[in-house]
Amino acid sequence: MKARTRFRAPAGLKLREDDAGATPLRESGGKHPRSKEQIKAHERALTDALTAKIALHQQMLYSQRKQKVLLVLQGMDTSGKDGTVRVLFSRINPMGLNATQFKAPSLDEAAHDFLWRVHPHVPGAGEIAIFNRSHYEDVLVTRVQKLIDEKECKRRYAHIADFERMLAETGTVIVKVFLHISKDEQRRRLQARLDDPEKQWKFDENDLVQRKRWDDYRDAYERAIGATDADHAPWYIIPADSKTHRNLLIASLLLEVMESLELSFPDTDPRLSKLKVE
């Protein structure tokens, strides 16, 4: 089964805790090494091979300067958005890559409509743009913290749908990924940050505050994904309790998307083939 079919958000999505630990490629891919470390090493090797292919397709995308790709990464705290970007795009030429992290809006950004700060970061022709968090924060955090009411939330869903349809109609291939982590796994990762002096800088006490609203955020995600999933802007649900398997799944999904674009390098120029550099 193709990754885009396998991981597409279903109608009536329910984010179950057990699903966050699923390892579909590990379970259906035949024989695997026995130990956990061997499994992780195997998955890293597979992911590395896929990212090399993604990098080649990105070169073709950039050389053609016609199509555009937008990858949206969303998920609970510690679900692995930063790690996904680091692993999947380490081989890619930065000239064709535009990664943006959307945090709390500045005073200037808050003075405009919520999509005002997003549009300048969408991909140009030949680019891959990555949103590490995105415009969806404005129907997630704002809704959970009751900064907007139900009516405004639905209005923003409609604005997002219009915005993404406009991007798709003007040549942007949109891939929206929810990194599905369990509450227990988040606890382990937060504790690991606290216990490691070299990782304590990543810890934010606000993560503990937001963790208390876990169920509210889960419900907000289910509603937002259900309201904005579309064939031209699909949502994919990626189990994220295993970091190596998460990376393998997203690499598989992204490569499939890139291959569907039927990219190639521009045709050679016969005139240039005859030139000799003195």
Coordinates of N, CA, C and O in Angstrom, one line a residue, residues 101-213:
Q101 N 10.0 28.2 11.6 CA 9.3 27.8 12.9 C 8.4 28.9 13.4 O 8.9 30.1 13.6
F102 N 7.2 28.6 13.5 CA 6.2 29.6 14.0 C 6.0 29.5 15.5 O 5.5 28.5 15.9
K103 N 6.3 30.5 16.2 CA 6.1 30.6 17.6 C 5.0 31.6 17.9 O 4.3 31.9 17.0
A104 N 4.9 32.0 19.2 CA 3.9 33.0 19.5 C 4.0 34.2 18.7 O 5.2 34.7 18.5
P105 N 3.0 34.8 18.1 CA 3.1 36.0 17.2 C 3.6 37.2 18.0 O 3.4 37.4 19.2
S106 N 4.4 38.0 17.2 CA 4.9 39.3 17.8 C 3.7 40.2 17.8 O 2.7 40.0 17.3
L107 N 4.0 41.4 18.4 CA 2.9 42.4 18.5 C 2.5 42.9 17.1 O 1.3 43.1 16.8
D108 N 3.5 43.0 16.2 CA 3.2 43.4 14.8 C 2.4 42.3 14.1 O 1.4 42.6 13.4
E109 N 2.8 41.0 14.3 CA 2.0 39.9 13.7 C 0.6 39.8 14.3 O -0.4 39.6 13.5
A110 N 0.5 40.0 15.6 CA -0.8 39.9 16.2 C -1.8 41.0 15.8 O -3.0 40.9 15.9
A111 N -1.2 42.1 15.3 CA -2.0 43.3 14.8 C -2.7 43.0 13.5 O -3.5 43.8 13.0
H112 N -2.2 41.9 12.8 CA -2.8 41.6 11.5 C -3.6 40.3 11.6 O -3.7 39.7 12.6
D113 N -4.2 39.9 10.4 CA -4.9 38.6 10.4 C -3.9 37.5 10.6 O -2.7 37.7 10.4
F114 N -4.4 36.4 11.1 CA -3.5 35.3 11.6 C -2.7 34.7 10.5 O -1.6 34.1 10.7
L115 N -3.1 34.8 9.2 CA -2.3 34.3 8.1 C -1.3 35.3 7.5 O -0.5 34.9 6.7
W116 N -1.3 36.5 8.0 CA -0.4 37.5 7.4 C 1.0 37.1 7.6 O 1.8 37.3 6.6
R117 N 1.4 36.5 8.7 CA 2.8 36.2 8.9 C 3.2 34.9 8.2 O 4.4 34.6 8.1
V118 N 2.3 34.2 7.7 CA 2.5 32.9 7.1 C 2.9 33.0 5.6 O 3.8 32.3 5.1
H119 N 2.2 33.8 4.9 CA 2.3 33.8 3.4 C 3.7 34.1 2.9 O 4.1 33.5 1.9
P120 N 4.5 35.0 3.6 CA 5.8 35.2 3.1 C 6.8 34.0 3.1 O 7.8 34.0 2.5
H121 N 6.4 33.0 3.8 CA 7.2 31.8 4.0 C 6.8 30.6 3.1 O 7.5 29.6 3.2
V122 N 5.8 30.7 2.3 CA 5.4 29.6 1.5 C 6.4 29.4 0.4 O 7.2 30.4 0.1
P123 N 6.6 28.2 -0.2 CA 7.7 28.0 -1.1 C 7.5 28.8 -2.4 O 6.4 28.9 -2.9
G124 N 8.7 29.2 -3.0 CA 8.7 29.7 -4.3 C 9.0 28.6 -5.3 O 9.2 27.5 -4.9
A125 N 8.9 28.9 -6.6 CA 9.2 27.9 -7.6 C 10.5 27.2 -7.4 O 11.5 27.9 -7.2
G126 N 10.5 25.9 -7.3 CA 11.7 25.1 -7.1 C 12.1 24.9 -5.7 O 13.1 24.2 -5.4
E127 N 11.3 25.3 -4.8 CA 11.7 25.2 -3.3 C 10.8 24.2 -2.6 O 9.7 23.9 -3.0
I128 N 11.4 23.7 -1.5 CA 10.7 22.9 -0.5 C 10.7 23.8 0.7 O 11.7 24.3 1.2
A129 N 9.5 24.1 1.2 CA 9.3 24.9 2.4 C 8.9 24.0 3.5 O 8.0 23.1 3.3
I130 N 9.4 24.1 4.7 CA 9.0 23.3 5.9 C 8.5 24.3 6.9 O 9.1 25.2 7.3
F131 N 7.3 24.0 7.4 CA 6.7 24.7 8.5 C 6.8 23.8 9.8 O 6.1 22.8 9.9
N132 N 7.7 24.2 10.7 CA 7.8 23.5 12.0 C 6.9 24.3 12.9 O 7.2 25.3 13.5
R133 N 5.7 23.7 13.1 CA 4.5 24.3 13.6 C 4.1 25.3 12.5 O 4.9 25.5 11.5
S134 N 2.9 25.8 12.5 CA 2.4 26.5 11.3 C 1.2 27.4 11.7 O 0.9 27.7 12.8
H135 N 0.4 27.7 10.6 CA -0.8 28.5 10.8 C -1.8 27.7 11.6 O -2.8 28.3 12.1
Y136 N -1.6 26.4 11.8 CA -2.5 25.6 12.6 C -2.4 25.9 14.1 O -3.4 25.6 14.9
E137 N -1.3 26.5 14.5 CA -1.2 26.9 15.9 C -2.4 27.9 16.3 O -2.8 27.9 17.4
D138 N -2.9 28.6 15.3 CA -3.9 29.6 15.5 C -5.3 29.0 15.6 O -6.3 29.8 15.7
V139 N -5.4 27.7 15.5 CA -6.7 27.0 15.8 C -6.5 25.9 16.8 O -7.4 25.1 17.0
L140 N -5.3 25.9 17.4 CA -4.9 24.9 18.4 C -4.7 25.6 19.7 O -5.5 25.5 20.6
V141 N -3.5 26.2 19.8 CA -3.2 26.9 21.1 C -4.3 28.0 21.4 O -4.8 28.0 22.6
T142 N -4.7 28.7 20.4 CA -5.7 29.8 20.7 C -7.0 29.2 21.2 O -7.7 29.8 22.0
R143 N -7.4 28.0 20.6 CA -8.7 27.4 21.0 C -8.6 26.8 22.4 O -9.5 27.0 23.2
V144 N -7.5 26.1 22.7 CA -7.3 25.4 24.0 C -7.3 26.5 25.1 O -7.9 26.3 26.2
Q145 N -6.6 27.6 24.8 CA -6.4 28.6 25.8 C -7.6 29.6 25.8 O -7.5 30.6 26.5
K146 N -8.6 29.3 25.0 CA -9.8 30.1 24.9 C -9.5 31.6 24.5 O -10.2 32.5 25.0
L147 N -8.6 31.7 23.7 CA -8.3 33.1 23.1 C -9.2 33.4 22.0 O -9.4 34.6 21.6
I148 N -9.8 32.4 21.4 CA -10.9 32.5 20.4 C -12.0 31.6 20.8 O -11.9 30.6 21.4
D149 N -13.2 32.0 20.3 CA -14.4 31.2 20.6 C -14.7 30.2 19.5 O -14.0 30.2 18.5
E150 N -15.8 29.5 19.6 CA -16.1 28.4 18.6 C -16.4 29.1 17.3 O -16.0 28.5 16.2
K151 N -17.1 30.2 17.3 CA -17.4 30.8 16.0 C -16.1 31.2 15.3 O -16.0 31.0 14.0
E152 N -15.2 31.9 16.0 CA -14.0 32.3 15.4 C -13.1 31.1 14.9 O -12.5 31.2 13.9
C153 N -13.1 30.1 15.7 CA -12.4 28.9 15.3 C -12.9 28.3 14.0 O -12.1 28.0 13.1
K154 N -14.2 28.2 13.8 CA -14.7 27.7 12.5 C -14.4 28.7 11.4 O -14.1 28.2 10.3
R155 N -14.4 29.9 11.7 CA -14.1 30.9 10.6 C -12.6 30.7 10.2 O -12.3 30.8 9.0
R156 N -11.8 30.5 11.2 CA -10.3 30.3 10.8 C -10.1 29.0 10.0 O -9.3 28.9 9.2
Y157 N -10.9 27.9 10.4 CA -10.8 26.7 9.6 C -11.1 27.0 8.1 O -10.4 26.6 7.2
A158 N -12.1 27.8 7.9 CA -12.5 28.2 6.5 C -11.4 29.0 5.9 O -11.1 28.9 4.7
H159 N -10.8 30.0 6.6 CA -9.7 30.8 6.1 C -8.5 29.9 5.7 O -7.9 30.1 4.6
I160 N -8.2 28.9 6.5 CA -7.1 28.0 6.2 C -7.4 27.2 5.0 O -6.5 27.0 4.1
A161 N -8.6 26.7 4.9 CA -9.0 25.9 3.7 C -8.9 26.8 2.4 O -8.4 26.3 1.4
D162 N -9.3 28.0 2.5 CA -9.2 28.9 1.3 C -7.7 29.2 1.0 O -7.3 29.2 -0.2
F163 N -6.9 29.4 2.0 CA -5.5 29.7 1.8 C -4.8 28.5 1.2 O -4.0 28.7 0.2
E164 N -5.0 27.3 1.7 CA -4.4 26.1 1.1 C -4.9 25.8 -0.3 O -4.1 25.3 -1.1
R165 N -6.1 26.1 -0.5 CA -6.6 25.8 -1.9 C -6.0 26.8 -2.9 O -5.6 26.4 -4.0
M166 N -5.8 28.0 -2.4 CA -5.1 29.0 -3.3 C -3.7 28.6 -3.6 O -3.2 28.6 -4.7
L167 N -3.0 28.1 -2.5 CA -1.6 27.6 -2.7 C -1.6 26.4 -3.7 O -0.7 26.4 -4.6
A168 N -2.5 25.5 -3.5 CA -2.5 24.3 -4.4 C -2.8 24.7 -5.9 O -2.2 24.2 -6.8
E169 N -3.7 25.6 -6.0 CA -4.1 26.0 -7.4 C -3.0 26.8 -8.1 O -3.1 27.0 -9.3
T170 N -2.1 27.3 -7.3 CA -1.0 28.1 -7.9 C 0.3 27.3 -7.9 O 1.4 27.8 -8.0
G171 N 0.2 25.9 -7.8 CA 1.3 25.0 -8.0 C 2.0 24.5 -6.8 O 3.1 23.9 -7.0
T172 N 1.5 24.7 -5.6 CA 2.2 24.2 -4.4 C 1.6 22.8 -4.1 O 0.4 22.7 -3.9
V173 N 2.5 21.8 -3.9 CA 2.1 20.5 -3.4 C 2.2 20.5 -1.9 O 3.3 20.8 -1.3
I174 N 1.1 20.3 -1.2 CA 1.0 20.5 0.2 C 1.0 19.1 0.9 O 0.2 18.2 0.5
V175 N 1.8 18.9 1.9 CA 1.9 17.7 2.7 C 1.8 18.1 4.1 O 2.8 18.7 4.7
K176 N 0.8 17.7 4.8 CA 0.6 18.0 6.2 C 0.7 16.8 7.1 O 0.0 15.8 6.9
V177 N 1.6 16.8 8.0 CA 2.0 15.6 8.8 C 1.7 15.9 10.3 O 2.2 16.9 10.9
F178 N 0.9 15.1 10.9 CA 0.8 15.1 12.4 C 1.6 14.0 13.0 O 1.4 12.8 12.7
L179 N 2.6 14.4 13.8 CA 3.4 13.4 14.5 C 2.7 13.0 15.8 O 2.6 13.8 16.7
H180 N 2.3 11.8 15.8 CA 1.4 11.2 16.8 C 2.2 10.6 17.9 O 2.7 9.4 17.7
I181 N 2.4 11.3 19.0 CA 3.1 10.7 20.2 C 2.2 10.5 21.3 O 1.1 11.1 21.4
S182 N 2.5 9.5 22.1 CA 1.7 9.1 23.3 C 2.0 10.0 24.5 O 3.1 10.5 24.5
K183 N 1.1 10.1 25.4 CA 1.4 10.9 26.6 C 2.5 10.3 27.4 O 3.4 11.0 28.0
D184 N 2.6 9.0 27.5 CA 3.7 8.3 28.2 C 5.0 8.6 27.6 O 6.0 8.8 28.3
E185 N 5.1 8.5 26.3 CA 6.4 8.8 25.6 C 6.8 10.2 25.8 O 8.0 10.5 25.9
Q186 N 5.8 11.2 25.8 CA 6.2 12.6 26.0 C 6.8 12.7 27.4 O 7.8 13.4 27.6
R187 N 6.2 12.0 28.4 CA 6.7 12.1 29.8 C 8.2 11.6 29.8 O 9.0 12.3 30.4
R188 N 8.5 10.5 29.1 CA 9.8 10.0 29.1 C 10.8 11.0 28.4 O 11.9 11.2 28.9
R189 N 10.4 11.6 27.4 CA 11.3 12.5 26.7 C 11.5 13.8 27.5 O 12.6 14.4 27.5
L190 N 10.5 14.3 28.1 CA 10.6 15.5 28.9 C 11.6 15.2 30.1 O 12.4 16.0 30.5
Q191 N 11.4 14.0 30.7 CA 12.3 13.6 31.8 C 13.7 13.5 31.4 O 14.7 13.8 32.1
A192 N 13.9 12.9 30.2 CA 15.2 12.7 29.6 C 15.9 14.1 29.5 O 17.1 14.2 29.7
R193 N 15.2 15.1 29.1 CA 15.8 16.4 28.9 C 16.2 17.0 30.3 O 17.3 17.6 30.4
L194 N 15.4 16.7 31.3 CA 15.7 17.2 32.6 C 16.9 16.5 33.2 O 17.8 17.1 33.9
D195 N 17.1 15.2 32.9 CA 18.1 14.4 33.5 C 19.5 14.6 32.8 O 20.5 14.2 33.3
D196 N 19.5 15.1 31.6 CA 20.7 15.3 30.8 C 21.1 16.7 30.8 O 20.5 17.6 30.2
P197 N 22.3 17.1 31.4 CA 22.7 18.5 31.5 C 22.9 19.1 30.1 O 22.7 20.3 29.9
E198 N 23.2 18.3 29.1 CA 23.4 18.8 27.7 C 22.1 19.0 27.0 O 22.1 19.6 25.9
K199 N 21.0 18.6 27.6 CA 19.7 18.7 26.9 C 18.7 19.6 27.7 O 17.6 19.9 27.3
Q200 N 19.2 20.0 28.9 CA 18.3 20.8 29.7 C 17.9 22.2 29.1 O 16.8 22.7 29.3
W201 N 18.7 22.7 28.2 CA 18.4 23.9 27.5 C 17.1 23.8 26.6 O 16.5 24.8 26.3
K202 N 16.8 22.5 26.3 CA 15.6 22.3 25.4 C 14.3 22.2 26.3 O 13.2 22.3 25.7
F203 N 14.5 22.2 27.6 CA 13.3 22.0 28.4 C 12.7 23.4 28.7 O 13.4 24.4 29.0
D204 N 11.4 23.5 28.6 CA 10.6 24.7 28.8 C 9.6 24.3 29.9 O 8.7 23.4 29.7
E205 N 9.5 25.0 31.0 CA 8.6 24.7 32.0 C 7.1 24.8 31.5 O 6.2 24.2 32.1
N206 N 6.9 25.6 30.5 CA 5.6 25.8 29.9 C 5.1 24.4 29.3 O 3.9 24.2 29.2
D207 N 6.1 23.6 29.0 CA 5.7 22.3 28.4 C 4.9 21.5 29.5 O 3.9 20.7 29.1
L208 N 5.2 21.6 30.8 CA 4.5 20.9 31.8 C 3.1 21.5 32.0 O 2.1 20.8 32.3
V209 N 3.0 22.8 31.8 CA 1.7 23.5 31.8 C 0.8 23.0 30.7 O -0.4 22.6 30.9
Q210 N 1.3 22.9 29.5 CA 0.5 22.5 28.3 C 0.2 21.0 28.5 O -0.8 20.6 28.0
R211 N 1.1 20.2 29.1 CA 0.9 18.8 29.2 C -0.4 18.5 30.0 O -1.1 17.5 29.8
K212 N -0.7 19.4 30.9 CA -1.9 19.2 31.7 C -3.2 19.3 30.9 O -4.3 18.9 31.3
R213 N -3.0 19.9 29.7 CA -4.2 20.1 28.8 C -4.1 19.1 27.6 O -4.7 19.3 26.6

